[in-house]
Amino acid sequence: GRCVVAVDGPSGSGKSTVSRRLASALGAQYLDTGAMYRAVTWAVLRYGVDLGDVEGVAKVAGGLDLVIGTDPAAPHVRADDVDVDADIRGPEVTAAVSAVAAVPAVRQLLVARQRELIEAAGRIVVEGRDIGAVVAPDADLKVYLTASHDARAQRRSLETAASVDDTAADLLRRDTLDSTRAVDPLQQAPDAVVLDTTAMGIDDVVARLRAMVTA
Ligand code: C5P
């Protein structure tokens, strides 16, 4: 039957790995909403639109052909017929994504797309920053993952092959950007289950969440 799980939290909290594995375990689809903001950012950079040009950024978002695969075994993103899976994780997109995600028209557009994808899937694990609070307030389970700053930097640097120090600095910069601007996407829904994953292995986190879904 229908089952929507919202997984929110800062980067490095373990969201992506946990959400994918949970989706596979539940026989559900998987939606990485961060990848959608990253794909729009990739397009903004590709078409040479200034990050401060809010109307230009909104126009790129509105005209972009964004295809997002929701199979947890093989998530993929295509933007204007280009396979962007690798590029959207690169340093250029990562440095610019917070600015693009702060544009209200971009958020409106992507939130609407996300709701359509959730509706079509029925059974789906959705990860992001505002899923439980904004995108899917009627989700069956809302989870808010946290972890210490050190643990988050260590996990991210393993994923990206960048040094822990560089990653820690970048995390701090993005956390600050995401939380000090007018549009802070990171929201903890009042009815979210908060899980601190600092001292937990991925398997433990997935098992805990799985038990909550079936309970
Ligand atoms: O999760 P990920 O690190 O890929 O997200 C990249 C960026 O996209 C975040 O730093 C945030 O600025 C934005 N984002 C957002 N709302 C979401 C998911 C991501 O604003 N639901």
XYZ file of C-alpha atoms and ligand atoms in Angstrom:
236
model
C 0.000 0.000 0.000
C 0.831 3.673 0.009
C 3.733 4.643 2.252
C 5.601 7.942 2.199
C 8.718 8.328 4.347
C 10.288 11.785 4.685
C 13.982 11.898 5.624
C 15.389 15.350 6.416
C 18.654 16.571 7.887
C 21.908 18.378 7.089
C 24.462 17.015 4.607
C 26.646 14.276 6.036
C 23.922 13.127 8.412
C 23.751 9.850 6.490
C 20.495 10.785 4.730
C 21.334 9.562 1.239
C 22.727 6.143 2.088
C 20.059 5.522 4.709
C 17.207 6.658 2.431
C 18.325 4.516 -0.503
C 18.804 1.428 1.621
C 15.511 1.972 3.420
C 13.693 2.326 0.088
C 15.194 -0.958 -1.176
C 14.248 -2.731 2.055
C 10.661 -1.455 1.820
C 10.290 -2.188 -1.903
C 9.687 1.523 -2.345
C 10.906 4.209 -4.766
C 13.578 6.699 -3.740
C 13.653 10.442 -4.413
C 16.758 12.564 -3.832
C 15.436 16.135 -3.822
C 18.945 17.558 -3.323
C 19.807 16.105 -6.742
C 16.983 18.177 -8.264
C 18.344 21.445 -6.795
C 21.802 20.360 -7.942
C 20.578 19.675 -11.496
C 19.002 23.135 -11.756
C 22.279 24.596 -10.462
C 24.213 22.620 -13.071
C 22.014 24.175 -15.778
C 22.401 27.702 -14.361
C 26.194 27.314 -14.515
C 26.097 25.661 -17.944
C 24.006 28.394 -19.513
C 26.184 31.074 -17.941
C 23.425 32.713 -15.918
C 24.641 34.859 -13.024
C 23.770 33.382 -9.612
C 22.527 36.792 -8.483
C 20.134 37.065 -11.441
C 17.029 35.714 -9.713
C 14.810 36.017 -12.801
C 17.422 34.381 -15.003
C 17.822 31.513 -12.543
C 14.037 31.042 -12.352
C 13.859 31.004 -16.155
C 16.499 28.287 -16.425
C 14.616 26.207 -13.841
C 11.300 26.671 -15.659
C 12.722 25.657 -19.039
C 14.813 22.732 -17.862
C 13.943 19.207 -19.005
C 14.621 17.387 -15.747
C 14.307 13.599 -15.630
C 14.814 11.983 -12.264
C 14.887 8.216 -11.816
C 13.420 6.888 -8.561
C 14.680 3.295 -8.555
C 16.751 2.987 -5.335
C 19.054 0.482 -7.086
C 19.910 2.961 -9.839
C 19.079 6.607 -9.110
C 19.923 8.890 -12.015
C 19.386 12.456 -13.160
C 19.213 13.855 -16.705
C 19.070 17.558 -17.407
C 18.305 18.709 -20.961
C 19.243 15.226 -22.191
C 22.634 15.271 -20.472
C 23.535 12.626 -17.912
C 24.537 14.828 -14.964
C 24.948 12.273 -12.153
C 28.676 12.921 -11.768
C 28.716 16.674 -12.479
C 26.039 17.557 -9.929
C 28.293 16.190 -7.130
C 31.273 18.260 -8.273
C 32.726 21.291 -6.433
C 31.285 23.913 -8.828
C 27.688 22.797 -8.349
C 28.186 22.208 -4.620
C 29.511 25.758 -4.205
C 26.544 27.316 -6.053
C 23.571 25.159 -5.042
C 22.645 27.042 -1.853
C 22.158 30.271 -3.825
C 19.976 28.576 -6.443
C 17.919 26.758 -3.792
C 17.197 30.115 -2.135
C 15.266 31.393 -5.170
C 11.540 31.122 -4.300
C 10.459 30.367 -7.895
C 12.922 27.477 -8.042
C 11.591 26.048 -4.786
C 7.966 26.390 -5.924
C 8.694 24.571 -9.147
C 10.702 21.746 -7.590
C 8.315 21.224 -4.680
C 5.460 20.828 -7.189
C 7.505 18.302 -9.192
C 8.390 16.428 -6.006
C 4.728 16.179 -4.993
C 3.864 14.766 -8.434
C 6.625 12.161 -8.180
C 5.486 11.164 -4.679
C 1.877 10.883 -5.814
C 2.842 8.747 -8.812
C 5.058 6.433 -6.761
C 2.746 5.857 -3.794
C 5.466 3.970 -1.922
C 8.525 6.173 -1.653
C 11.335 7.363 0.590
C 12.047 11.061 -0.003
C 15.169 12.755 1.278
C 15.891 16.453 1.558
C 15.669 19.437 3.881
C 11.997 20.416 3.849
C 10.231 17.141 3.038
C 8.382 16.529 6.314
C 7.558 20.185 6.866
C 6.727 21.423 3.347
C 6.776 18.831 0.555
C 4.930 15.945 2.233
C 3.419 17.117 5.522
C 1.104 14.075 5.484
C 3.983 11.562 5.228
C 3.458 8.284 7.094
C 6.839 8.627 8.809
C 9.018 11.708 9.219
C 12.621 11.297 10.240
C 15.120 13.998 11.084
C 18.700 12.701 11.013
C 21.480 14.555 12.817
C 25.153 13.848 13.511
C 28.043 15.773 15.034
C 29.865 18.193 12.750
C 32.998 15.976 12.849
C 31.082 12.821 11.956
C 29.343 14.591 9.073
C 32.639 15.943 7.675
C 34.234 12.516 7.894
C 31.367 10.820 6.045
C 31.221 13.451 3.320
C 34.979 13.325 2.730
C 34.776 9.553 2.272
C 32.099 10.101 -0.390
C 33.927 12.858 -2.265
C 37.594 11.891 -1.756
C 38.295 15.473 -0.591
C 40.226 15.950 2.668
C 38.345 15.971 5.966
C 39.545 19.543 6.661
C 38.352 20.877 3.301
C 35.067 19.053 3.694
C 34.561 20.371 7.234
C 35.153 23.926 5.997
C 32.734 23.444 3.094
C 30.065 21.924 5.356
C 30.334 24.851 7.741
C 30.081 27.302 4.847
C 26.997 25.561 3.421
C 25.342 25.116 6.826
C 25.830 28.832 7.430
C 24.560 29.788 3.978
C 21.573 27.472 4.213
C 20.623 28.665 7.703
C 21.300 32.420 7.570
C 19.542 33.319 4.350
C 15.906 34.305 4.093
C 14.923 30.888 2.763
C 16.362 28.192 5.022
C 15.302 24.868 3.516
C 16.263 22.820 6.563
C 13.158 22.409 8.659
C 12.407 19.953 11.406
C 8.736 18.980 11.294
C 7.207 19.022 14.797
C 6.137 15.391 14.409
C 9.502 14.130 13.101
C 11.411 11.366 14.860
C 14.874 12.776 15.610
C 17.730 10.304 15.291
C 21.350 11.223 16.123
C 23.477 8.947 13.929
C 26.907 10.043 15.232
C 27.595 6.737 16.990
C 25.365 4.535 14.832
C 26.254 2.360 11.860
C 24.208 2.607 8.658
C 22.735 -0.856 9.226
C 21.479 0.143 12.685
C 19.872 3.320 11.378
C 18.138 1.483 8.513
C 16.925 -1.275 10.858
C 15.525 1.270 13.318
C 13.631 3.137 10.614
C 12.354 -0.049 9.049
C 10.924 -1.094 12.378
C 9.188 2.290 12.708
C 7.551 1.951 9.288
C 6.177 -1.518 9.915
C 5.110 -0.705 13.494
O 21.316 17.003 0.000
P 22.268 17.752 -0.868
O 23.566 18.079 -0.190
O 22.500 17.099 -2.191
O 21.550 19.144 -1.168
C 22.225 20.157 -1.869
C 21.608 21.523 -1.556
O 20.295 21.606 -2.103
C 21.458 21.847 -0.072
O 22.646 22.414 0.461
C 20.294 22.842 -0.075
O 20.763 24.138 -0.342
C 19.450 22.391 -1.271
N 18.268 21.597 -0.933
C 17.108 22.271 -0.592
N 15.956 21.567 -0.311
C 15.941 20.227 -0.375
C 17.118 19.510 -0.717
C 18.267 20.232 -0.981
O 17.114 23.490 -0.542
N 14.796 19.564 -0.136
